[in-house]
Structures are given as structure tokens and as C-alpha cells.
């Protein structure tokens, strides 16, 4: 069984497969703060134009009165003309940044952190209305341009992971962050972390390694006996379609509240699941013709599945299944990239070219929301902290906030 052990301040890794390590690209970037300027006041009108402006003002009043009388005749606006339930939050970052994850401190609900590429780390103290760049000195000592992939809080304890391999820990709701040393021989790149208790967390790499710690990340214990490549080498003869083309990495991984995982192979030709206590990942054939884009867990415990080209499928039943039913969606031909559940009945899906879809009946039918139609960006993630606080993350620094 693979294990990680601290030695002279660093972790030693003994993976069951040959590890690999990618050299980081050294790219410099800078944050672009918001700029604000007030236009100069207009010059006072001359006496000759005063009477003319007064006449125009009278005409505007008359036009407004006519509009009010007409609106009372026509009636109230239609339901589809009402304001959207999402608003865009403008961020003080470079427009090329891709936002990847967001989390709030349970003990301080108004305080949260937003992660992304180009070493992007933002902090809010007003529930997500406004965000400010946050600097962590221990993450800026080296000439690396980190991609922060995942963040998680439990109580006041929080974790951040990134690529090249970096692990940050806070015990005071993000006021201070400590850098925890990691072995360069960690199998794969860290893509997901979940805070699970006091000084405890669960971490996943893109090669399928799952590790747990209970001492603030100084020692890690493997939760499975082998990586996905080793599992597939044993099970390729069992009929997993496309396993021989497996490149050894995940393209997506999602965790359920009860600790189950679902992951998509990098080529999208099959998926894998894991439950606590199982020694290996369990591979599954895809039940659809098109390649899988992403998968995740519904609020009722079942699975949702997205395919390339904009298709959305729901599994039959509430457990792990290889049987899925397609649900018609108005994706306009653009791919759907993520689904987030606000409640068991209401969920939102987001995707390419500002696609936003909502269901109010557990996924049986979906309607398009036009909130992001005029935003030229792909929306990558839908995150609901609770039923009143939700966010949609995208590229080019796009952040949408749920306003209900």
C-alpha cells in the first residue's frame, strides 16, 4: 500500500507505480486592480440655452407621463422579461484568468476565497459581493506561477492545493496560511482536496491516488492500494471499453458529501467510481455514444453525466449505475461543463458561451436562463454554498453570483 512519510521536513512517497513529475512553467503575471475615475462636471448652461433645456425637460415629463399611462393599459411585464437570478461580479484580476474553485468559512459565512490560474487568490469579507487580491508570502518565495486547483474549509481550518505541487493550510479562517512540505515524487498532480476534520483532509491526484492525513498534512496514508493505471492493467480483459487507450490521468473528479468519488478518464471513454473502504477504483463502461465531458453527484445521491456536444444524462436510481437516461436541454450546440444543485429539486447547469440552464423538478426538464448570454466566456463550475449563496465560475475572470 502506498504511503507518504515526513523525513527531515519533507514527505517521502512510496507509490505502487512509477511516479512522474512535471517541471513548472515560469510565467510572470500581474494583477490589474480596478480603476475608477469621476468625469469632470459639465459647464453651466448659458442663459440662451436655459429656456431651450427647460422646454426639453417639459417634453421629457410629458413623454414619461404618456409611457406610464400606456404601461397601465398594456399591463405588467411578462415573466421571461424579469431580472435574472444571477448577477456578474467584476474582479480585480487579469481578464485571462480561469476561475477554478471557491469556498467559504463555515465559522465566518461572509468570508470566502476564490482560486484560479496565474496564482489567482482573492478574498471576500461580505459574502461575495466584492473581492480583493490576497497575498500569501509562503507561496511567493519561488519563481513559480501556481495554478490553484482546489480549496476546502471545515470549521476554521482550510486547505488549498495547486500545481506545481503546493499545499497550504490555515487554522484561523484564512487569516494566516502555512505552507506544508510535499514530496516531489507524489504520484500525479493534486486536483482535489476536502477538509474532513481537525487537522484532517482527503486529497486526490489526477492519477487516481487518494491520500488522507490527520496531522495537518505532515504525514499522508494511502486510501487505495494502487493507482488507476495499475487497476486497468488488471481489469482490461474484463471488458472495459477504451481502457487500452488510457493515458493515466483523470479529466474530472467529483466527491459526494458521504465520501464517494466519480472520475472521468482523460479521453472520456469510460468512468470510474470509488467508495470508502474499497481497495481499488471501479471502472465502468460509458452508456452513451459520445465521449464523457464531466460527471458528478445529484442531491438525491444519483449521478449526472455530461457528454461532449451538449448532452445531459441522469442515472437511473440514486446509487452508482451504468444506466442513464438523456434529458433534453437547450444548449444551442455548446458543451455543458458542470452542474450544481441548490436543492434536491433545483439545479443549475453551465457551459460554453455563457450557457446557463435551470431545473426545478430534479432534472426532468431544463430551461435556459439568459443571464450570461452577452458574456463571451465559458462557464466551468457551479458552486452552491447553501440554498441562498451560489456562484458560477468561468474563464476570463468571469464570476456570477446567485441573487435569487
GROMACS .gro file of C-alpha atoms in nm:
model
  404
    1UNK     CA    1   0.000   0.000   0.000
    2UNK     CA    2   0.140   0.339  -0.094
    3UNK     CA    3   0.232   0.575   0.185
    4UNK     CA    4   0.377   0.920   0.241
    5UNK     CA    5   0.608   0.983   0.540
    6UNK     CA    6   0.772   1.302   0.664
    7UNK     CA    7   1.155   1.288   0.670
    8UNK     CA    8   1.370   1.591   0.754
    9UNK     CA    9   1.074   1.820   0.693
   10UNK     CA   10   0.966   1.662   0.363
   11UNK     CA   11   0.738   1.376   0.261
   12UNK     CA   12   0.870   1.053   0.120
   13UNK     CA   13   0.634   0.876  -0.120
   14UNK     CA   14   0.629   0.507  -0.199
   15UNK     CA   15   0.371   0.476  -0.479
   16UNK     CA   16   0.286   0.143  -0.632
   17UNK     CA   17   0.351   0.273  -0.981
   18UNK     CA   18   0.631   0.475  -1.130
   19UNK     CA   19   0.582   0.838  -1.029
   20UNK     CA   20   0.622   1.133  -1.256
   21UNK     CA   21   0.684   1.499  -1.202
   22UNK     CA   22   0.633   1.785  -1.441
   23UNK     CA   23   0.860   2.084  -1.438
   24UNK     CA   24   0.660   2.403  -1.385
   25UNK     CA   25   0.644   2.677  -1.643
   26UNK     CA   26   0.781   3.007  -1.519
   27UNK     CA   27   0.538   3.271  -1.626
   28UNK     CA   28   0.512   3.609  -1.465
   29UNK     CA   29   0.187   3.794  -1.432
   30UNK     CA   30   0.045   4.091  -1.252
   31UNK     CA   31  -0.289   4.171  -1.101
   32UNK     CA   32  -0.479   4.457  -1.257
   33UNK     CA   33  -0.672   4.649  -0.990
   34UNK     CA   34  -0.998   4.819  -1.057
   35UNK     CA   35  -0.963   5.174  -1.179
   36UNK     CA   36  -1.225   5.434  -1.111
   37UNK     CA   37  -1.244   5.794  -1.220
   38UNK     CA   38  -1.517   6.053  -1.196
   39UNK     CA   39  -1.587   6.257  -1.510
   40UNK     CA   40  -1.547   6.635  -1.478
   41UNK     CA   41  -1.869   6.827  -1.409
   42UNK     CA   42  -2.036   6.983  -1.716
   43UNK     CA   43  -2.008   7.359  -1.763
   44UNK     CA   44  -2.309   7.565  -1.650
   45UNK     CA   45  -2.557   7.635  -1.931
   46UNK     CA   46  -2.581   7.980  -2.076
   47UNK     CA   47  -2.892   8.189  -2.040
   48UNK     CA   48  -2.977   8.136  -2.407
   49UNK     CA   49  -2.978   7.757  -2.366
   50UNK     CA   50  -3.164   7.767  -2.034
   51UNK     CA   51  -3.504   7.819  -2.189
   52UNK     CA   52  -3.433   7.554  -2.451
   53UNK     CA   53  -3.335   7.295  -2.186
   54UNK     CA   54  -3.646   7.385  -1.989
   55UNK     CA   55  -3.858   7.315  -2.294
   56UNK     CA   56  -3.686   6.981  -2.346
   57UNK     CA   57  -3.742   6.895  -1.981
   58UNK     CA   58  -4.112   6.965  -2.019
   59UNK     CA   59  -4.118   6.735  -2.322
   60UNK     CA   60  -3.946   6.457  -2.123
   61UNK     CA   61  -4.201   6.489  -1.844
   62UNK     CA   62  -4.483   6.468  -2.096
   63UNK     CA   63  -4.323   6.160  -2.260
   64UNK     CA   64  -4.283   5.990  -1.921
   65UNK     CA   65  -4.649   6.058  -1.840
   66UNK     CA   66  -4.754   5.904  -2.171
   67UNK     CA   67  -4.534   5.599  -2.105
   68UNK     CA   68  -4.688   5.548  -1.762
   69UNK     CA   69  -5.039   5.565  -1.900
   70UNK     CA   70  -4.952   5.320  -2.177
   71UNK     CA   71  -4.789   5.074  -1.933
   72UNK     CA   72  -5.104   5.077  -1.721
   73UNK     CA   73  -5.302   4.981  -2.031
   74UNK     CA   74  -5.060   4.712  -2.158
   75UNK     CA   75  -5.012   4.557  -1.811
   76UNK     CA   76  -4.708   4.425  -1.622
   77UNK     CA   77  -4.402   4.279  -1.796
   78UNK     CA   78  -4.400   3.914  -1.891
   79UNK     CA   79  -4.230   3.663  -1.661
   80UNK     CA   80  -3.946   3.597  -1.905
   81UNK     CA   81  -3.862   3.969  -1.904
   82UNK     CA   82  -3.797   3.978  -1.532
   83UNK     CA   83  -3.447   4.021  -1.396
   84UNK     CA   84  -3.224   3.713  -1.391
   85UNK     CA   85  -3.138   3.532  -1.069
   86UNK     CA   86  -2.765   3.587  -1.135
   87UNK     CA   87  -2.551   3.897  -1.146
   88UNK     CA   88  -2.193   3.939  -1.259
   89UNK     CA   89  -1.929   4.035  -1.003
   90UNK     CA   90  -1.635   4.219  -1.155
   91UNK     CA   91  -1.299   4.115  -1.014
   92UNK     CA   92  -0.962   4.294  -0.983
   93UNK     CA   93  -0.774   4.035  -1.190
   94UNK     CA   94  -0.630   3.988  -1.535
   95UNK     CA   95  -0.906   3.902  -1.787
   96UNK     CA   96  -0.720   3.588  -1.899
   97UNK     CA   97  -0.761   3.413  -1.562
   98UNK     CA   98  -0.971   3.095  -1.542
   99UNK     CA   99  -1.154   3.067  -1.208
  100UNK     CA  100  -1.141   2.712  -1.071
  101UNK     CA  101  -1.280   2.687  -0.717
  102UNK     CA  102  -1.447   2.881  -0.437
  103UNK     CA  103  -1.511   2.814  -0.067
  104UNK     CA  104  -1.643   2.997   0.238
  105UNK     CA  105  -1.551   2.964   0.605
  106UNK     CA  106  -1.837   2.791   0.794
  107UNK     CA  107  -1.750   2.977   1.114
  108UNK     CA  108  -1.747   3.310   0.927
  109UNK     CA  109  -2.005   3.277   0.646
  110UNK     CA  110  -1.924   3.617   0.495
  111UNK     CA  111  -1.559   3.526   0.445
  112UNK     CA  112  -1.455   3.327   0.141
  113UNK     CA  113  -1.173   3.261  -0.103
  114UNK     CA  114  -1.167   3.233  -0.483
  115UNK     CA  115  -0.899   3.042  -0.676
  116UNK     CA  116  -0.778   3.031  -1.033
  117UNK     CA  117  -0.492   3.014  -1.277
  118UNK     CA  118  -0.195   3.254  -1.278
  119UNK     CA  119  -0.161   3.225  -0.899
  120UNK     CA  120  -0.500   3.393  -0.853
  121UNK     CA  121  -0.623   3.410  -0.494
  122UNK     CA  122  -0.900   3.652  -0.396
  123UNK     CA  123  -1.075   3.706  -0.062
  124UNK     CA  124  -1.419   3.839   0.026
  125UNK     CA  125  -1.549   3.952   0.364
  126UNK     CA  126  -1.900   4.048   0.257
  127UNK     CA  127  -2.040   3.720   0.129
  128UNK     CA  128  -1.904   3.751  -0.223
  129UNK     CA  129  -2.027   4.098  -0.319
  130UNK     CA  130  -1.673   4.233  -0.350
  131UNK     CA  131  -1.334   4.063  -0.376
  132UNK     CA  132  -0.976   4.176  -0.315
  133UNK     CA  133  -0.643   4.013  -0.408
  134UNK     CA  134  -0.489   3.810  -0.127
  135UNK     CA  135  -0.115   3.756  -0.093
  136UNK     CA  136   0.041   3.451   0.075
  137UNK     CA  137   0.416   3.511   0.125
  138UNK     CA  138   0.498   3.139   0.159
  139UNK     CA  139   0.353   3.080  -0.189
  140UNK     CA  140   0.554   3.358  -0.349
  141UNK     CA  141   0.904   3.267  -0.237
  142UNK     CA  142   0.981   3.072  -0.555
  143UNK     CA  143   0.965   3.189  -0.913
  144UNK     CA  144   0.660   2.970  -0.988
  145UNK     CA  145   0.327   3.070  -1.134
  146UNK     CA  146   0.092   2.841  -0.944
  147UNK     CA  147  -0.244   2.717  -1.066
  148UNK     CA  148  -0.461   2.687  -0.754
  149UNK     CA  149  -0.694   2.393  -0.820
  150UNK     CA  150  -0.900   2.327  -0.507
  151UNK     CA  151  -0.993   2.477  -0.168
  152UNK     CA  152  -1.195   2.340   0.124
  153UNK     CA  153  -1.290   2.451   0.476
  154UNK     CA  154  -1.426   2.274   0.783
  155UNK     CA  155  -1.477   2.498   1.083
  156UNK     CA  156  -1.194   2.749   1.070
  157UNK     CA  157  -0.948   2.504   0.916
  158UNK     CA  158  -0.884   2.530   0.544
  159UNK     CA  159  -0.669   2.375   0.271
  160UNK     CA  160  -0.551   2.488  -0.074
  161UNK     CA  161  -0.369   2.274  -0.331
  162UNK     CA  162  -0.214   2.373  -0.661
  163UNK     CA  163   0.014   2.290  -0.949
  164UNK     CA  164   0.318   2.271  -0.939
  165UNK     CA  165   0.271   2.078  -0.615
  166UNK     CA  166   0.183   2.316  -0.334
  167UNK     CA  167  -0.019   2.263  -0.016
  168UNK     CA  168  -0.139   2.547   0.207
  169UNK     CA  169  -0.312   2.514   0.547
  170UNK     CA  170  -0.490   2.762   0.774
  171UNK     CA  171  -0.622   2.714   1.126
  172UNK     CA  172  -0.767   3.065   1.168
  173UNK     CA  173  -1.024   3.100   0.888
  174UNK     CA  174  -0.766   3.211   0.632
  175UNK     CA  175  -0.606   3.490   0.832
  176UNK     CA  176  -0.271   3.311   0.806
  177UNK     CA  177  -0.165   3.032   0.570
  178UNK     CA  178   0.121   2.787   0.631
  179UNK     CA  179   0.293   2.603   0.352
  180UNK     CA  180   0.316   2.227   0.417
  181UNK     CA  181   0.614   2.050   0.252
  182UNK     CA  182   0.535   1.782  -0.006
  183UNK     CA  183   0.740   1.518  -0.181
  184UNK     CA  184   0.827   1.583  -0.544
  185UNK     CA  185   0.758   1.213  -0.606
  186UNK     CA  186   0.386   1.241  -0.535
  187UNK     CA  187   0.211   1.026  -0.800
  188UNK     CA  188   0.038   1.275  -1.029
  189UNK     CA  189  -0.078   1.631  -0.982
  190UNK     CA  190  -0.307   1.723  -0.693
  191UNK     CA  191  -0.650   1.812  -0.830
  192UNK     CA  192  -0.888   1.795  -0.531
  193UNK     CA  193  -0.882   1.835  -0.154
  194UNK     CA  194  -1.155   1.803   0.109
  195UNK     CA  195  -1.129   1.920   0.470
  196UNK     CA  196  -1.265   1.635   0.682
  197UNK     CA  197  -1.196   1.727   1.047
  198UNK     CA  198  -0.944   1.869   1.291
  199UNK     CA  199  -0.608   1.882   1.108
  200UNK     CA  200  -0.755   1.622   0.871
  201UNK     CA  201  -0.808   1.620   0.496
  202UNK     CA  202  -0.851   1.395   0.194
  203UNK     CA  203  -0.652   1.458  -0.124
  204UNK     CA  204  -0.680   1.317  -0.478
  205UNK     CA  205  -0.430   1.328  -0.766
  206UNK     CA  206  -0.505   1.307  -1.136
  207UNK     CA  207  -0.352   0.958  -1.143
  208UNK     CA  208  -0.615   0.832  -0.900
  209UNK     CA  209  -0.411   0.829  -0.580
  210UNK     CA  210  -0.621   0.910  -0.270
  211UNK     CA  211  -0.441   1.010   0.050
  212UNK     CA  212  -0.567   1.109   0.396
  213UNK     CA  213  -0.396   1.300   0.674
  214UNK     CA  214  -0.481   1.360   1.039
  215UNK     CA  215  -0.179   1.568   1.146
  216UNK     CA  216  -0.202   1.885   0.938
  217UNK     CA  217  -0.056   1.726   0.625
  218UNK     CA  218   0.282   1.619   0.761
  219UNK     CA  219   0.200   1.250   0.707
  220UNK     CA  220  -0.032   1.101   0.447
  221UNK     CA  221  -0.174   0.750   0.427
  222UNK     CA  222  -0.297   0.590   0.106
  223UNK     CA  223  -0.670   0.512   0.099
  224UNK     CA  224  -0.637   0.279  -0.202
  225UNK     CA  225  -0.380   0.014  -0.288
  226UNK     CA  226  -0.292   0.123  -0.643
  227UNK     CA  227  -0.336   0.397  -0.899
  228UNK     CA  228  -0.583   0.373  -1.184
  229UNK     CA  229  -0.325   0.260  -1.441
  230UNK     CA  230  -0.242  -0.046  -1.230
  231UNK     CA  231  -0.611  -0.120  -1.180
  232UNK     CA  232  -0.681  -0.108  -1.552
  233UNK     CA  233  -0.385  -0.332  -1.628
  234UNK     CA  234  -0.556  -0.597  -1.415
  235UNK     CA  235  -0.908  -0.539  -1.545
  236UNK     CA  236  -0.853  -0.464  -1.915
  237UNK     CA  237  -0.955  -0.819  -2.002
  238UNK     CA  238  -1.285  -0.773  -1.817
  239UNK     CA  239  -1.436  -0.570  -2.100
  240UNK     CA  240  -1.377  -0.203  -2.011
  241UNK     CA  241  -1.403  -0.033  -2.349
  242UNK     CA  242  -1.121   0.207  -2.424
  243UNK     CA  243  -0.903   0.104  -2.128
  244UNK     CA  244  -0.612   0.023  -2.360
  245UNK     CA  245  -0.606   0.391  -2.465
  246UNK     CA  246  -0.598   0.522  -2.109
  247UNK     CA  247  -0.330   0.788  -2.061
  248UNK     CA  248  -0.315   0.752  -1.687
  249UNK     CA  249  -0.496   1.068  -1.574
  250UNK     CA  250  -0.841   1.198  -1.488
  251UNK     CA  251  -1.006   1.484  -1.673
  252UNK     CA  252  -1.260   1.538  -1.391
  253UNK     CA  253  -1.320   1.409  -1.038
  254UNK     CA  254  -1.610   1.486  -0.801
  255UNK     CA  255  -1.680   1.386  -0.441
  256UNK     CA  256  -2.020   1.327  -0.282
  257UNK     CA  257  -2.099   1.455   0.070
  258UNK     CA  258  -2.070   1.098   0.204
  259UNK     CA  259  -1.720   1.045   0.060
  260UNK     CA  260  -1.786   0.863  -0.268
  261UNK     CA  261  -1.596   0.963  -0.582
  262UNK     CA  262  -1.670   0.958  -0.953
  263UNK     CA  263  -1.396   1.033  -1.207
  264UNK     CA  264  -1.379   1.058  -1.586
  265UNK     CA  265  -1.089   0.919  -1.787
  266UNK     CA  266  -0.883   1.175  -1.975
  267UNK     CA  267  -1.021   1.060  -2.313
  268UNK     CA  268  -1.379   1.048  -2.186
  269UNK     CA  269  -1.431   0.688  -2.297
  270UNK     CA  270  -1.521   0.541  -1.955
  271UNK     CA  271  -1.565   0.646  -1.592
  272UNK     CA  272  -1.459   0.518  -1.252
  273UNK     CA  273  -1.609   0.520  -0.902
  274UNK     CA  274  -1.471   0.467  -0.553
  275UNK     CA  275  -1.637   0.431  -0.213
  276UNK     CA  276  -1.466   0.447   0.129
  277UNK     CA  277  -1.327   0.105   0.218
  278UNK     CA  278  -1.279  -0.018  -0.140
  279UNK     CA  279  -0.916  -0.113  -0.223
  280UNK     CA  280  -0.937  -0.006  -0.589
  281UNK     CA  281  -1.117   0.225  -0.828
  282UNK     CA  282  -1.407   0.053  -1.003
  283UNK     CA  283  -1.409   0.116  -1.384
  284UNK     CA  284  -1.740   0.142  -1.574
  285UNK     CA  285  -1.827   0.144  -1.942
  286UNK     CA  286  -1.998   0.459  -2.061
  287UNK     CA  287  -2.361   0.403  -2.154
  288UNK     CA  288  -2.371   0.677  -2.419
  289UNK     CA  289  -2.220   0.705  -2.767
  290UNK     CA  290  -2.045   1.038  -2.723
  291UNK     CA  291  -1.742   1.088  -2.501
  292UNK     CA  292  -1.797   1.197  -2.141
  293UNK     CA  293  -1.724   1.560  -2.055
  294UNK     CA  294  -1.791   1.557  -1.679
  295UNK     CA  295  -1.978   1.365  -1.410
  296UNK     CA  296  -2.097   1.441  -1.059
  297UNK     CA  297  -2.346   1.364  -0.785
  298UNK     CA  298  -2.707   1.473  -0.767
  299UNK     CA  299  -2.859   1.593  -0.443
  300UNK     CA  300  -3.053   1.264  -0.414
  301UNK     CA  301  -2.735   1.053  -0.440
  302UNK     CA  302  -2.762   0.962  -0.808
  303UNK     CA  303  -2.525   1.063  -1.087
  304UNK     CA  304  -2.541   1.324  -1.361
  305UNK     CA  305  -2.335   1.287  -1.678
  306UNK     CA  306  -2.239   1.541  -1.945
  307UNK     CA  307  -2.117   1.446  -2.292
  308UNK     CA  308  -1.926   1.648  -2.544
  309UNK     CA  309  -2.156   1.845  -2.767
  310UNK     CA  310  -2.407   1.946  -2.501
  311UNK     CA  311  -2.586   1.627  -2.390
  312UNK     CA  312  -2.705   1.577  -2.030
  313UNK     CA  313  -2.790   1.239  -1.877
  314UNK     CA  314  -2.921   1.127  -1.536
  315UNK     CA  315  -2.858   0.785  -1.387
  316UNK     CA  316  -3.146   0.556  -1.302
  317UNK     CA  317  -3.192   0.532  -0.927
  318UNK     CA  318  -2.997   0.703  -0.651
  319UNK     CA  319  -2.684   0.488  -0.635
  320UNK     CA  320  -2.395   0.415  -0.869
  321UNK     CA  321  -2.529   0.289  -1.200
  322UNK     CA  322  -2.425   0.236  -1.562
  323UNK     CA  323  -2.779   0.305  -1.687
  324UNK     CA  324  -2.856   0.665  -1.783
  325UNK     CA  325  -3.148   0.849  -1.942
  326UNK     CA  326  -3.091   1.151  -2.165
  327UNK     CA  327  -3.267   1.474  -2.070
  328UNK     CA  328  -3.349   1.729  -2.344
  329UNK     CA  329  -3.167   2.060  -2.287
  330UNK     CA  330  -3.147   2.388  -2.480
  331UNK     CA  331  -2.768   2.402  -2.505
  332UNK     CA  332  -2.766   2.567  -2.850
  333UNK     CA  333  -2.496   2.322  -2.954
  334UNK     CA  334  -2.247   2.438  -2.691
  335UNK     CA  335  -2.098   2.195  -2.442
  336UNK     CA  336  -2.228   2.183  -2.085
  337UNK     CA  337  -1.936   2.174  -1.842
  338UNK     CA  338  -2.079   2.147  -1.489
  339UNK     CA  339  -2.394   2.100  -1.281
  340UNK     CA  340  -2.457   2.231  -0.929
  341UNK     CA  341  -2.753   2.150  -0.704
  342UNK     CA  342  -2.918   2.422  -0.497
  343UNK     CA  343  -3.167   2.172  -0.352
  344UNK     CA  344  -3.289   1.824  -0.437
  345UNK     CA  345  -3.532   1.969  -0.692
  346UNK     CA  346  -3.344   2.275  -0.821
  347UNK     CA  347  -3.012   2.264  -1.004
  348UNK     CA  348  -2.817   2.480  -1.246
  349UNK     CA  349  -2.600   2.374  -1.541
  350UNK     CA  350  -2.337   2.594  -1.705
  351UNK     CA  351  -2.121   2.565  -2.013
  352UNK     CA  352  -1.971   2.718  -2.323
  353UNK     CA  353  -2.055   3.066  -2.449
  354UNK     CA  354  -2.237   3.167  -2.131
  355UNK     CA  355  -2.489   2.881  -2.128
  356UNK     CA  356  -2.699   2.870  -1.809
  357UNK     CA  357  -2.978   2.616  -1.757
  358UNK     CA  358  -3.209   2.553  -1.460
  359UNK     CA  359  -3.427   2.265  -1.350
  360UNK     CA  360  -3.697   2.285  -1.082
  361UNK     CA  361  -3.807   1.922  -1.095
  362UNK     CA  362  -3.490   1.729  -1.012
  363UNK     CA  363  -3.355   1.737  -1.368
  364UNK     CA  364  -3.653   1.610  -1.568
  365UNK     CA  365  -3.668   1.933  -1.769
  366UNK     CA  366  -3.436   2.233  -1.808
  367UNK     CA  367  -3.495   2.593  -1.911
  368UNK     CA  368  -3.235   2.839  -2.032
  369UNK     CA  369  -3.153   3.147  -1.825
  370UNK     CA  370  -3.030   3.444  -2.030
  371UNK     CA  371  -2.817   3.599  -1.754
  372UNK     CA  372  -2.486   3.529  -1.930
  373UNK     CA  373  -2.596   3.540  -2.294
  374UNK     CA  374  -2.397   3.858  -2.352
  375UNK     CA  375  -2.085   3.732  -2.169
  376UNK     CA  376  -1.828   3.591  -2.410
  377UNK     CA  377  -1.688   3.328  -2.172
  378UNK     CA  378  -1.708   2.959  -2.094
  379UNK     CA  379  -1.858   2.880  -1.753
  380UNK     CA  380  -1.665   2.596  -1.588
  381UNK     CA  381  -1.811   2.541  -1.241
  382UNK     CA  382  -2.137   2.584  -1.047
  383UNK     CA  383  -2.093   2.603  -0.669
  384UNK     CA  384  -2.371   2.638  -0.411
  385UNK     CA  385  -2.257   2.700  -0.055
  386UNK     CA  386  -2.619   2.676   0.064
  387UNK     CA  387  -2.962   2.744  -0.085
  388UNK     CA  388  -2.907   3.121  -0.070
  389UNK     CA  389  -2.542   3.151  -0.172
  390UNK     CA  390  -2.420   3.026  -0.509
  391UNK     CA  391  -2.160   3.114  -0.772
  392UNK     CA  392  -2.074   3.030  -1.132
  393UNK     CA  393  -1.705   3.039  -1.227
  394UNK     CA  394  -1.566   3.085  -1.576
  395UNK     CA  395  -1.270   3.190  -1.785
  396UNK     CA  396  -1.159   3.549  -1.849
  397UNK     CA  397  -1.222   3.623  -1.480
  398UNK     CA  398  -1.599   3.576  -1.507
  399UNK     CA  399  -1.785   3.529  -1.177
  400UNK     CA  400  -2.165   3.517  -1.143
  401UNK     CA  401  -2.335   3.547  -0.803
  402UNK     CA  402  -2.675   3.400  -0.722
  403UNK     CA  403  -2.917   3.668  -0.610
  404UNK     CA  404  -3.237   3.463  -0.612
   0.00000   0.00000   0.00000
